[in-house]
PDB file of C-alpha atoms and ligand atoms in Angstrom:
ATOM      1  CA  UNK D  13     111.431 102.938 166.154  1.00  0.00           C
ATOM      2  CA  UNK D  14     110.309 105.948 168.144  1.00  0.00           C
ATOM      3  CA  UNK D  15     108.825 108.127 165.408  1.00  0.00           C
ATOM      4  CA  UNK D  16     105.418 108.284 167.110  1.00  0.00           C
ATOM      5  CA  UNK D  17     106.640 109.085 170.614  1.00  0.00           C
ATOM      6  CA  UNK D  18     104.202 111.501 172.278  1.00  0.00           C
ATOM      7  CA  UNK D  19     101.419 110.672 169.793  1.00  0.00           C
ATOM      8  CA  UNK D  20      98.059 109.099 170.582  1.00  0.00           C
ATOM      9  CA  UNK D  21      96.146 106.699 168.354  1.00  0.00           C
ATOM     10  CA  UNK D  22      92.755 105.028 168.199  1.00  0.00           C
ATOM     11  CA  UNK D  23      92.641 101.766 166.240  1.00  0.00           C
ATOM     12  CA  UNK D  24      89.165 100.279 165.869  1.00  0.00           C
ATOM     13  CA  UNK D  25      88.805  96.509 165.741  1.00  0.00           C
ATOM     14  CA  UNK D  26      92.266  96.092 167.200  1.00  0.00           C
ATOM     15  CA  UNK D  27      91.643  92.960 169.256  1.00  0.00           C
ATOM     16  CA  UNK D  28      92.447  90.638 166.366  1.00  0.00           C
ATOM     17  CA  UNK D  29      93.809  90.405 162.840  1.00  0.00           C
ATOM     18  CA  UNK D  30      94.974  93.477 160.933  1.00  0.00           C
ATOM     19  CA  UNK D  31      93.799  95.876 163.647  1.00  0.00           C
ATOM     20  CA  UNK D  32      95.873  94.050 166.248  1.00  0.00           C
ATOM     21  CA  UNK D  33      98.954  94.212 164.014  1.00  0.00           C
ATOM     22  CA  UNK D  34      98.360  97.940 163.419  1.00  0.00           C
ATOM     23  CA  UNK D  35      97.952  98.625 167.144  1.00  0.00           C
ATOM     24  CA  UNK D  36     101.126  96.687 167.940  1.00  0.00           C
ATOM     25  CA  UNK D  37     103.094  98.476 165.240  1.00  0.00           C
ATOM     26  CA  UNK D  38     101.934 101.988 166.203  1.00  0.00           C
ATOM     27  CA  UNK D  39     102.692 101.225 169.865  1.00  0.00           C
ATOM     28  CA  UNK D  40     106.115  99.860 168.914  1.00  0.00           C
ATOM     29  CA  UNK D  41     106.705 103.149 167.098  1.00  0.00           C
ATOM     30  CA  UNK D  42     105.977 104.991 170.349  1.00  0.00           C
ATOM     31  CA  UNK D  43     102.279 105.933 170.230  1.00  0.00           C
ATOM     32  CA  UNK D  44      99.856 105.461 173.117  1.00  0.00           C
ATOM     33  CA  UNK D  45      97.224 103.250 171.493  1.00  0.00           C
ATOM     34  CA  UNK D  46      93.527 102.979 172.346  1.00  0.00           C
ATOM     35  CA  UNK D  47      92.821  99.370 171.381  1.00  0.00           C
ATOM     36  CA  UNK D  48      89.150  99.284 170.418  1.00  0.00           C
ATOM     37  CA  UNK D  49      87.116  96.061 170.293  1.00  0.00           C
ATOM     38  CA  UNK D  50      83.509  94.937 170.100  1.00  0.00           C
ATOM     39  CA  UNK D  51      83.031  91.825 172.183  1.00  0.00           C
ATOM     40  CA  UNK D  52      86.167  89.674 172.404  1.00  0.00           C
ATOM     41  CA  UNK D  53      87.538  90.666 175.812  1.00  0.00           C
ATOM     42  CA  UNK D  54      90.110  87.836 175.858  1.00  0.00           C
ATOM     43  CA  UNK D  55      91.553  88.931 172.509  1.00  0.00           C
ATOM     44  CA  UNK D  56      91.802  92.604 173.474  1.00  0.00           C
ATOM     45  CA  UNK D  57      93.437  91.653 176.768  1.00  0.00           C
ATOM     46  CA  UNK D  58      96.017  89.640 174.831  1.00  0.00           C
ATOM     47  CA  UNK D  59      96.615  92.563 172.453  1.00  0.00           C
ATOM     48  CA  UNK D  60      97.221  95.016 175.288  1.00  0.00           C
ATOM     49  CA  UNK D  61      99.526  92.491 176.984  1.00  0.00           C
ATOM     50  CA  UNK D  62     101.523  91.962 173.778  1.00  0.00           C
ATOM     51  CA  UNK D  63     101.937  95.722 173.410  1.00  0.00           C
ATOM     52  CA  UNK D  64     103.054  96.123 177.010  1.00  0.00           C
ATOM     53  CA  UNK D  65     105.485  93.202 176.710  1.00  0.00           C
ATOM     54  CA  UNK D  66     107.044  95.021 173.761  1.00  0.00           C
ATOM     55  CA  UNK D  67     107.517  98.130 175.895  1.00  0.00           C
ATOM     56  CA  UNK D  68     104.528  99.969 174.424  1.00  0.00           C
ATOM     57  CA  UNK D  69     101.546 101.728 176.009  1.00  0.00           C
ATOM     58  CA  UNK D  70      97.913 100.850 175.343  1.00  0.00           C
ATOM     59  CA  UNK D  71      94.472 100.707 176.871  1.00  0.00           C
ATOM     60  CA  UNK D  72      91.328  98.840 175.782  1.00  0.00           C
ATOM     61  CA  UNK D  73      88.137 100.575 174.680  1.00  0.00           C
ATOM     62  CA  UNK D  74      84.952  98.565 174.257  1.00  0.00           C
ATOM     63  CA  UNK D  75      82.099  99.627 171.966  1.00  0.00           C
ATOM     64  CA  UNK D  76      79.936  97.393 169.803  1.00  0.00           C
ATOM     65  CA  UNK D  77      79.669  99.384 166.581  1.00  0.00           C
ATOM     66  CA  UNK D  78      76.340  99.403 164.777  1.00  0.00           C
ATOM     67  CA  UNK D  79      74.351  99.482 168.041  1.00  0.00           C
ATOM     68  CA  UNK D  80      72.303 102.407 169.366  1.00  0.00           C
ATOM     69  CA  UNK D  81      74.575 104.742 171.338  1.00  0.00           C
ATOM     70  CA  UNK D  82      77.760 103.210 169.940  1.00  0.00           C
ATOM     71  CA  UNK D  83      79.483 106.575 169.368  1.00  0.00           C
ATOM     72  CA  UNK D  84      78.767 107.752 172.916  1.00  0.00           C
ATOM     73  CA  UNK D  85      80.052 104.456 174.323  1.00  0.00           C
ATOM     74  CA  UNK D  86      83.217 104.626 172.220  1.00  0.00           C
ATOM     75  CA  UNK D  87      84.063 108.266 172.845  1.00  0.00           C
ATOM     76  CA  UNK D  88      83.238 108.196 176.563  1.00  0.00           C
ATOM     77  CA  UNK D  89      85.722 105.331 177.017  1.00  0.00           C
ATOM     78  CA  UNK D  90      88.295 106.816 174.636  1.00  0.00           C
ATOM     79  CA  UNK D  91      88.238 110.228 176.241  1.00  0.00           C
ATOM     80  CA  UNK D  92      88.463 108.765 179.760  1.00  0.00           C
ATOM     81  CA  UNK D  93      91.456 106.659 178.721  1.00  0.00           C
ATOM     82  CA  UNK D  94      93.263 109.538 177.019  1.00  0.00           C
ATOM     83  CA  UNK D  95      92.671 111.774 180.035  1.00  0.00           C
ATOM     84  CA  UNK D  96      93.948 109.140 182.459  1.00  0.00           C
ATOM     85  CA  UNK D  97      97.091 108.416 180.431  1.00  0.00           C
ATOM     86  CA  UNK D  98      98.007 111.866 179.130  1.00  0.00           C
ATOM     87  CA  UNK D  99      96.046 114.427 181.168  1.00  0.00           C
ATOM     88  CA  UNK D 100      94.315 115.676 178.024  1.00  0.00           C
ATOM     89  CA  UNK D 101      91.876 114.476 175.389  1.00  0.00           C
ATOM     90  CA  UNK D 102      93.832 114.813 172.150  1.00  0.00           C
ATOM     91  CA  UNK D 103      94.255 112.352 169.307  1.00  0.00           C
ATOM     92  CA  UNK D 104      96.890 112.233 166.553  1.00  0.00           C
ATOM     93  CA  UNK D 105      96.026 109.084 164.607  1.00  0.00           C
ATOM     94  CA  UNK D 106      92.673 107.472 163.850  1.00  0.00           C
ATOM     95  CA  UNK D 107      92.614 104.085 162.145  1.00  0.00           C
ATOM     96  CA  UNK D 108      89.121 102.946 161.126  1.00  0.00           C
ATOM     97  CA  UNK D 109      89.726  99.222 160.827  1.00  0.00           C
ATOM     98  CA  UNK D 110      86.777  97.370 162.425  1.00  0.00           C
ATOM     99  CA  UNK D 111      84.553  95.731 159.836  1.00  0.00           C
ATOM    100  CA  UNK D 112      82.530  92.641 159.010  1.00  0.00           C
ATOM    101  CA  UNK D 113      81.866  90.689 155.835  1.00  0.00           C
ATOM    102  CA  UNK D 114      78.517  89.561 154.494  1.00  0.00           C
ATOM    103  CA  UNK D 115      76.897  87.200 152.013  1.00  0.00           C
ATOM    104  CA  UNK D 116      76.842  87.798 148.279  1.00  0.00           C
ATOM    105  CA  UNK D 117      73.910  89.379 146.433  1.00  0.00           C
ATOM    106  CA  UNK D 118      72.284  85.965 145.956  1.00  0.00           C
ATOM    107  CA  UNK D 119      71.612  85.425 149.655  1.00  0.00           C
ATOM    108  CA  UNK D 120      72.072  88.687 151.589  1.00  0.00           C
ATOM    109  CA  UNK D 121      68.965  89.955 153.401  1.00  0.00           C
ATOM    110  CA  UNK D 122      67.971  93.603 153.954  1.00  0.00           C
ATOM    111  CA  UNK D 123      68.665  93.124 157.682  1.00  0.00           C
ATOM    112  CA  UNK D 124      72.193  91.801 157.096  1.00  0.00           C
ATOM    113  CA  UNK D 125      72.853  94.584 154.606  1.00  0.00           C
ATOM    114  CA  UNK D 126      71.737  97.218 157.136  1.00  0.00           C
ATOM    115  CA  UNK D 127      74.124  95.729 159.720  1.00  0.00           C
ATOM    116  CA  UNK D 128      76.976  95.613 157.175  1.00  0.00           C
ATOM    117  CA  UNK D 129      76.528  99.284 156.297  1.00  0.00           C
ATOM    118  CA  UNK D 130      76.130 100.242 159.963  1.00  0.00           C
ATOM    119  CA  UNK D 131      79.477  98.687 160.930  1.00  0.00           C
ATOM    120  CA  UNK D 132      81.564  99.194 157.773  1.00  0.00           C
ATOM    121  CA  UNK D 133      80.294 102.551 156.469  1.00  0.00           C
ATOM    122  CA  UNK D 134      78.196 104.452 159.004  1.00  0.00           C
ATOM    123  CA  UNK D 135      80.475 103.798 161.992  1.00  0.00           C
ATOM    124  CA  UNK D 136      83.682 105.128 160.322  1.00  0.00           C
ATOM    125  CA  UNK D 137      81.807 108.262 159.171  1.00  0.00           C
ATOM    126  CA  UNK D 138      80.530 109.087 162.648  1.00  0.00           C
ATOM    127  CA  UNK D 139      83.768 108.073 164.356  1.00  0.00           C
ATOM    128  CA  UNK D 140      85.513 110.620 162.145  1.00  0.00           C
ATOM    129  CA  UNK D 141      82.831 113.217 162.922  1.00  0.00           C
ATOM    130  CA  UNK D 142      83.388 112.728 166.662  1.00  0.00           C
ATOM    131  CA  UNK D 143      87.184 112.434 166.358  1.00  0.00           C
ATOM    132  CA  UNK D 144      87.795 115.557 164.248  1.00  0.00           C
ATOM    133  CA  UNK D 145      87.511 118.046 167.157  1.00  0.00           C
ATOM    134  CA  UNK D 146      89.967 115.890 169.160  1.00  0.00           C
ATOM    135  CA  UNK D 147      92.423 115.452 166.304  1.00  0.00           C
ATOM    136  CA  UNK D 148      95.547 117.593 166.432  1.00  0.00           C
ATOM    137  CA  UNK D 149      96.611 119.569 163.375  1.00  0.00           C
ATOM    138  CA  UNK D 150      98.988 117.384 161.363  1.00  0.00           C
ATOM    139  CA  UNK D 151      96.992 114.322 162.389  1.00  0.00           C
ATOM    140  CA  UNK D 152      96.216 111.191 160.416  1.00  0.00           C
ATOM    141  CA  UNK D 153      93.032 109.385 159.421  1.00  0.00           C
ATOM    142  CA  UNK D 154      93.550 105.967 157.885  1.00  0.00           C
ATOM    143  CA  UNK D 155      90.553 103.925 156.769  1.00  0.00           C
ATOM    144  CA  UNK D 156      90.758 100.238 155.934  1.00  0.00           C
ATOM    145  CA  UNK D 157      89.145  99.416 152.604  1.00  0.00           C
ATOM    146  CA  UNK D 158      89.648  96.325 150.436  1.00  0.00           C
ATOM    147  CA  UNK D 159      91.050  95.332 147.055  1.00  0.00           C
ATOM    148  CA  UNK D 160      87.517  94.033 146.399  1.00  0.00           C
ATOM    149  CA  UNK D 161      86.544  97.580 145.380  1.00  0.00           C
ATOM    150  CA  UNK D 162      88.997  97.236 142.456  1.00  0.00           C
ATOM    151  CA  UNK D 163      88.662  93.534 141.628  1.00  0.00           C
ATOM    152  CA  UNK D 164      85.363  91.783 140.899  1.00  0.00           C
ATOM    153  CA  UNK D 165      84.830  89.450 143.879  1.00  0.00           C
ATOM    154  CA  UNK D 166      81.774  87.475 145.034  1.00  0.00           C
ATOM    155  CA  UNK D 167      81.258  89.758 148.074  1.00  0.00           C
ATOM    156  CA  UNK D 168      79.396  92.571 146.271  1.00  0.00           C
ATOM    157  CA  UNK D 169      77.647  94.078 149.335  1.00  0.00           C
ATOM    158  CA  UNK D 170      80.916  94.091 151.323  1.00  0.00           C
ATOM    159  CA  UNK D 171      82.717  95.801 148.422  1.00  0.00           C
ATOM    160  CA  UNK D 172      79.893  98.385 148.271  1.00  0.00           C
ATOM    161  CA  UNK D 173      80.286  99.138 151.971  1.00  0.00           C
ATOM    162  CA  UNK D 174      84.007  99.785 151.501  1.00  0.00           C
ATOM    163  CA  UNK D 175      83.697 101.749 148.245  1.00  0.00           C
ATOM    164  CA  UNK D 176      81.839 104.395 150.249  1.00  0.00           C
ATOM    165  CA  UNK D 177      84.750 104.566 152.689  1.00  0.00           C
ATOM    166  CA  UNK D 178      87.152 105.198 149.797  1.00  0.00           C
ATOM    167  CA  UNK D 179      84.975 108.039 148.496  1.00  0.00           C
ATOM    168  CA  UNK D 180      84.793 109.507 151.992  1.00  0.00           C
ATOM    169  CA  UNK D 181      88.576 109.299 152.367  1.00  0.00           C
ATOM    170  CA  UNK D 182      89.203 111.289 149.207  1.00  0.00           C
ATOM    171  CA  UNK D 183      86.694 114.063 149.836  1.00  0.00           C
ATOM    172  CA  UNK D 184      87.558 114.356 153.526  1.00  0.00           C
ATOM    173  CA  UNK D 185      91.229 114.785 152.641  1.00  0.00           C
ATOM    174  CA  UNK D 186      90.256 117.941 150.770  1.00  0.00           C
ATOM    175  CA  UNK D 187      88.228 119.225 153.720  1.00  0.00           C
ATOM    176  CA  UNK D 188      90.873 118.785 156.425  1.00  0.00           C
ATOM    177  CA  UNK D 189      94.049 119.323 154.402  1.00  0.00           C
ATOM    178  CA  UNK D 190      94.256 122.918 155.621  1.00  0.00           C
ATOM    179  CA  UNK D 191      94.936 121.564 159.090  1.00  0.00           C
ATOM    180  CA  UNK D 192      97.728 119.351 157.794  1.00  0.00           C
ATOM    181  CA  UNK D 193      95.600 116.276 158.479  1.00  0.00           C
ATOM    182  CA  UNK D 194      96.013 113.497 155.920  1.00  0.00           C
ATOM    183  CA  UNK D 195      93.235 111.053 155.057  1.00  0.00           C
ATOM    184  CA  UNK D 196      93.909 107.858 153.163  1.00  0.00           C
ATOM    185  CA  UNK D 197      92.398 104.449 152.612  1.00  0.00           C
ATOM    186  CA  UNK D 198      94.480 101.270 152.696  1.00  0.00           C
ATOM    187  CA  UNK D 199      93.107  98.433 150.578  1.00  0.00           C
ATOM    188  CA  UNK D 200      94.419  94.983 151.522  1.00  0.00           C
ATOM    189  CA  UNK D 201      93.994  91.891 149.387  1.00  0.00           C
ATOM    190  CA  UNK D 202      93.175  88.538 150.987  1.00  0.00           C
ATOM    191  CA  UNK D 203      94.968  88.470 154.332  1.00  0.00           C
ATOM    192  CA  UNK D 204      95.326  85.637 156.834  1.00  0.00           C
ATOM    193  CA  UNK D 205      92.915  86.628 159.630  1.00  0.00           C
ATOM    194  CA  UNK D 206      89.727  85.335 161.280  1.00  0.00           C
ATOM    195  CA  UNK D 207      87.803  87.137 158.517  1.00  0.00           C
ATOM    196  CA  UNK D 208      88.941  84.348 156.178  1.00  0.00           C
ATOM    197  CA  UNK D 209      88.519  81.221 158.335  1.00  0.00           C
ATOM    198  CA  UNK D 210      88.644  78.979 155.260  1.00  0.00           C
ATOM    199  CA  UNK D 211      92.346  79.705 154.737  1.00  0.00           C
ATOM    200  CA  UNK D 212      93.495  80.314 158.321  1.00  0.00           C
ATOM    201  CA  UNK D 213      95.195  76.956 158.865  1.00  0.00           C
ATOM    202  CA  UNK D 214      95.257  75.801 155.266  1.00  0.00           C
ATOM    203  CA  UNK D 215      98.607  76.381 153.508  1.00  0.00           C
ATOM    204  CA  UNK D 216      97.199  74.977 150.277  1.00  0.00           C
ATOM    205  CA  UNK D 217      94.322  77.492 150.224  1.00  0.00           C
ATOM    206  CA  UNK D 218      96.788  80.271 151.035  1.00  0.00           C
ATOM    207  CA  UNK D 219      99.022  79.151 148.181  1.00  0.00           C
ATOM    208  CA  UNK D 220      96.109  79.188 145.719  1.00  0.00           C
ATOM    209  CA  UNK D 221      94.977  82.654 146.850  1.00  0.00           C
ATOM    210  CA  UNK D 222      98.529  83.998 146.835  1.00  0.00           C
ATOM    211  CA  UNK D 223      99.153  82.767 143.303  1.00  0.00           C
ATOM    212  CA  UNK D 224      96.900  85.588 142.043  1.00  0.00           C
ATOM    213  CA  UNK D 225      99.345  88.185 143.345  1.00  0.00           C
ATOM    214  CA  UNK D 226     102.340  89.657 141.549  1.00  0.00           C
ATOM    215  CA  UNK D 227     104.247  88.760 144.717  1.00  0.00           C
ATOM    216  CA  UNK D 228     102.952  85.197 144.864  1.00  0.00           C
ATOM    217  CA  UNK D 229     101.961  84.727 148.474  1.00  0.00           C
ATOM    218  CA  UNK D 230      99.006  85.606 150.643  1.00  0.00           C
ATOM    219  CA  UNK D 231      99.033  88.724 152.834  1.00  0.00           C
ATOM    220  CA  UNK D 232      99.652  88.760 156.581  1.00  0.00           C
ATOM    221  CA  UNK D 233      98.484  91.392 159.063  1.00  0.00           C
ATOM    222  CA  UNK D 234     101.999  92.813 159.476  1.00  0.00           C
ATOM    223  CA  UNK D 235     102.147  93.508 155.706  1.00  0.00           C
ATOM    224  CA  UNK D 236      99.194  95.860 156.133  1.00  0.00           C
ATOM    225  CA  UNK D 237     100.322  97.307 159.465  1.00  0.00           C
ATOM    226  CA  UNK D 238     103.598  98.475 157.923  1.00  0.00           C
ATOM    227  CA  UNK D 239     101.703 100.469 155.275  1.00  0.00           C
ATOM    228  CA  UNK D 240      99.454 102.028 157.915  1.00  0.00           C
ATOM    229  CA  UNK D 241     102.535 102.855 160.007  1.00  0.00           C
ATOM    230  CA  UNK D 242     104.096 104.675 157.067  1.00  0.00           C
ATOM    231  CA  UNK D 243     100.966 106.774 156.528  1.00  0.00           C
ATOM    232  CA  UNK D 244     100.799 107.487 160.275  1.00  0.00           C
ATOM    233  CA  UNK D 245     104.421 108.583 160.424  1.00  0.00           C
ATOM    234  CA  UNK D 246     106.008 111.943 159.629  1.00  0.00           C
ATOM    235  CA  UNK D 247     107.272 110.322 156.402  1.00  0.00           C
ATOM    236  CA  UNK D 248     103.657 110.031 155.220  1.00  0.00           C
ATOM    237  CA  UNK D 249     102.857 113.727 155.562  1.00  0.00           C
ATOM    238  CA  UNK D 250     102.626 114.408 151.795  1.00  0.00           C
ATOM    239  CA  UNK D 251     100.303 111.521 150.912  1.00  0.00           C
ATOM    240  CA  UNK D 252      96.613 112.309 151.217  1.00  0.00           C
ATOM    241  CA  UNK D 253      93.319 111.488 149.529  1.00  0.00           C
ATOM    242  CA  UNK D 254      94.730 108.216 148.204  1.00  0.00           C
ATOM    243  CA  UNK D 255      93.647 104.612 148.110  1.00  0.00           C
ATOM    244  CA  UNK D 256      96.793 102.626 148.789  1.00  0.00           C
ATOM    245  CA  UNK D 257      96.603  99.076 147.507  1.00  0.00           C
ATOM    246  CA  UNK D 258      98.323  96.715 149.942  1.00  0.00           C
ATOM    247  CA  UNK D 259      97.770  93.385 148.269  1.00  0.00           C
ATOM    248  CA  UNK D 260     101.136  92.309 146.882  1.00  0.00           C
ATOM    249  CA  UNK D 261      99.777  93.219 143.446  1.00  0.00           C
ATOM    250  CA  UNK D 262      96.549  91.224 143.500  1.00  0.00           C
ATOM    251  CA  UNK D 263      95.222  90.502 139.979  1.00  0.00           C
ATOM    252  CA  UNK D 264      97.304  93.155 138.233  1.00  0.00           C
ATOM    253  CA  UNK D 265      96.921  91.434 134.885  1.00  0.00           C
ATOM    254  CA  UNK D 266      97.729  88.227 132.969  1.00  0.00           C
ATOM    255  CA  UNK D 267     101.094  86.542 133.511  1.00  0.00           C
ATOM    256  CA  UNK D 268     102.730  86.150 130.112  1.00  0.00           C
TER     257      UNK D 268
HETATM  258  P1  LIG I  88      88.964  90.354 161.774  1.00  0.00           P
HETATM  259  O1  LIG I  88      90.144  89.482 161.967  1.00  0.00           O
HETATM  260  O2  LIG I  88      87.637  89.712 161.528  1.00  0.00           O
HETATM  261  O3  LIG I  88      88.855  91.326 163.046  1.00  0.00           O
HETATM  262  C1  LIG I  88      87.792  92.227 163.100  1.00  0.00           C
HETATM  263  C2  LIG I  88      87.997  93.207 164.212  1.00  0.00           C
HETATM  264  O4  LIG I  88      86.930  94.157 164.154  1.00  0.00           O
HETATM  265  C3  LIG I  88      87.966  92.597 165.589  1.00  0.00           C
HETATM  266  O5  LIG I  88      88.865  93.285 166.424  1.00  0.00           O
HETATM  267  C4  LIG I  88      86.530  92.830 166.034  1.00  0.00           C
HETATM  268  O6  LIG I  88      86.420  92.995 167.445  1.00  0.00           O
HETATM  269  C5  LIG I  88      86.202  94.141 165.359  1.00  0.00           C
HETATM  270  N1  LIG I  88      84.779  94.273 165.075  1.00  0.00           N
HETATM  271  C6  LIG I  88      84.053  93.609 164.149  1.00  0.00           C
HETATM  272  N2  LIG I  88      82.772  93.981 164.207  1.00  0.00           N
HETATM  273  C7  LIG I  88      82.690  94.910 165.189  1.00  0.00           C
HETATM  274  C8  LIG I  88      81.630  95.677 165.731  1.00  0.00           C
HETATM  275  N3  LIG I  88      80.363  95.573 165.281  1.00  0.00           N
HETATM  276  N4  LIG I  88      81.901  96.520 166.734  1.00  0.00           N
HETATM  277  C9  LIG I  88      83.154  96.642 167.215  1.00  0.00           C
HETATM  278  N5  LIG I  88      84.198  95.951 166.752  1.00  0.00           N
HETATM  279  C10 LIG I  88      83.959  95.085 165.746  1.00  0.00           C
HETATM  280  O7  LIG I  88      89.170  91.366 160.557  1.00  0.00           O
HETATM  281  P2  LIG I  88      90.481  91.639 159.665  1.00  0.00           P
HETATM  282  O8  LIG I  88      90.565  90.582 158.636  1.00  0.00           O
HETATM  283  O9  LIG I  88      91.635  91.904 160.541  1.00  0.00           O
HETATM  284  O10 LIG I  88      90.046  92.964 158.899  1.00  0.00           O
HETATM  285  C11 LIG I  88      90.460  94.254 159.323  1.00  0.00           C
HETATM  286  C12 LIG I  88      90.096  95.269 158.258  1.00  0.00           C
HETATM  287  O11 LIG I  88      90.746  94.942 157.035  1.00  0.00           O
HETATM  288  C13 LIG I  88      88.600  95.321 157.939  1.00  0.00           C
HETATM  289  O12 LIG I  88      88.240  96.660 157.670  1.00  0.00           O
HETATM  290  C14 LIG I  88      88.472  94.494 156.698  1.00  0.00           C
HETATM  291  O13 LIG I  88      87.351  94.844 155.928  1.00  0.00           O
HETATM  292  C15 LIG I  88      89.779  94.835 155.995  1.00  0.00           C
HETATM  293  N6  LIG I  88      90.221  93.821 155.043  1.00  0.00           N
HETATM  294  C16 LIG I  88      90.515  92.556 155.437  1.00  0.00           C
HETATM  295  C17 LIG I  88      90.930  91.630 154.487  1.00  0.00           C
HETATM  296  C18 LIG I  88      91.265  90.222 154.849  1.00  0.00           C
HETATM  297  O14 LIG I  88      91.465  89.406 153.932  1.00  0.00           O
HETATM  298  N7  LIG I  88      91.359  89.844 156.114  1.00  0.00           N
HETATM  299  C19 LIG I  88      91.032  92.002 153.138  1.00  0.00           C
HETATM  300  C20 LIG I  88      90.710  93.302 152.772  1.00  0.00           C
HETATM  301  C21 LIG I  88      90.316  94.214 153.728  1.00  0.00           C
HETATM  302  P3  LIG I  88      85.767  91.863 168.408  1.00  0.00           P
HETATM  303  O15 LIG I  88      86.339  90.554 168.026  1.00  0.00           O
HETATM  304  O16 LIG I  88      86.134  92.243 169.788  1.00  0.00           O
HETATM  305  O17 LIG I  88      84.303  91.970 168.180  1.00  0.00           O
END
């Protein structure tokens, strides 16, 4: 596909998992992708290589989110990369994907909660604040949320951190709609990534988790990347302010 030819994209947390799949898909669709990561240099190198092998264009951007100065670090590197590759500092697609999980209410500490909110909630807000002046009219903002905001799960603090991102997505869509910019949240169900190490190489665990879905299998990063790619594309221009469940119908109701 070439629907994103001439477009630029920033995907946060794109060194692994869902972010990597999103970066690869947007690059395959023709976008120049800034592949953001926090610390895993080997993984981001592999992501950029995979994109280039597929004929796409990408560059890595390092910034540990949740640290002092993180926005300056991120945007200095992003802007330098965009300038080097395109001769200008303009963005078309922002995907806020980087996030962490945390303990449940029984064991989480105030310090861990602060870190969770800093990475999952505060960072997307301020990335958007810094990205808005760079974003072209008709651009796209896509925030990764989770089905755990809809379904009662043991990770209450994590769900809280993402619920705020959903609220932001809806109200921001109203604010920037006049520029033709769409803002949506994509909410995956359990997906096979490093975030769920307990089911990574365990087909039985994946089968048990998947059995809760209307489509009875567990999610894979490409399942989510395809939804993000739709929202990023011209075909997604009329969808904004929405929370798009991408879970294969996780816990829709009883099977009769
Ligand atoms: P993952 O495999 O754990 O990958 C996380 C990515 O985020 C990595 O690229 C990591 O980069 C980056 N990252 C994490 N903390 C960071 C920080 N402080 N600063 C900068 N980068 C950081 O995660 P995933 O499972 O693909 O999840 C992607 C998104 O989908 C997240 O928003 C998550 O909440 C959401 N989601 C996932 C699932 C699931 O079941 N997997 C379900 C629902 C929603 P480095 O490795 O370089 O640090």
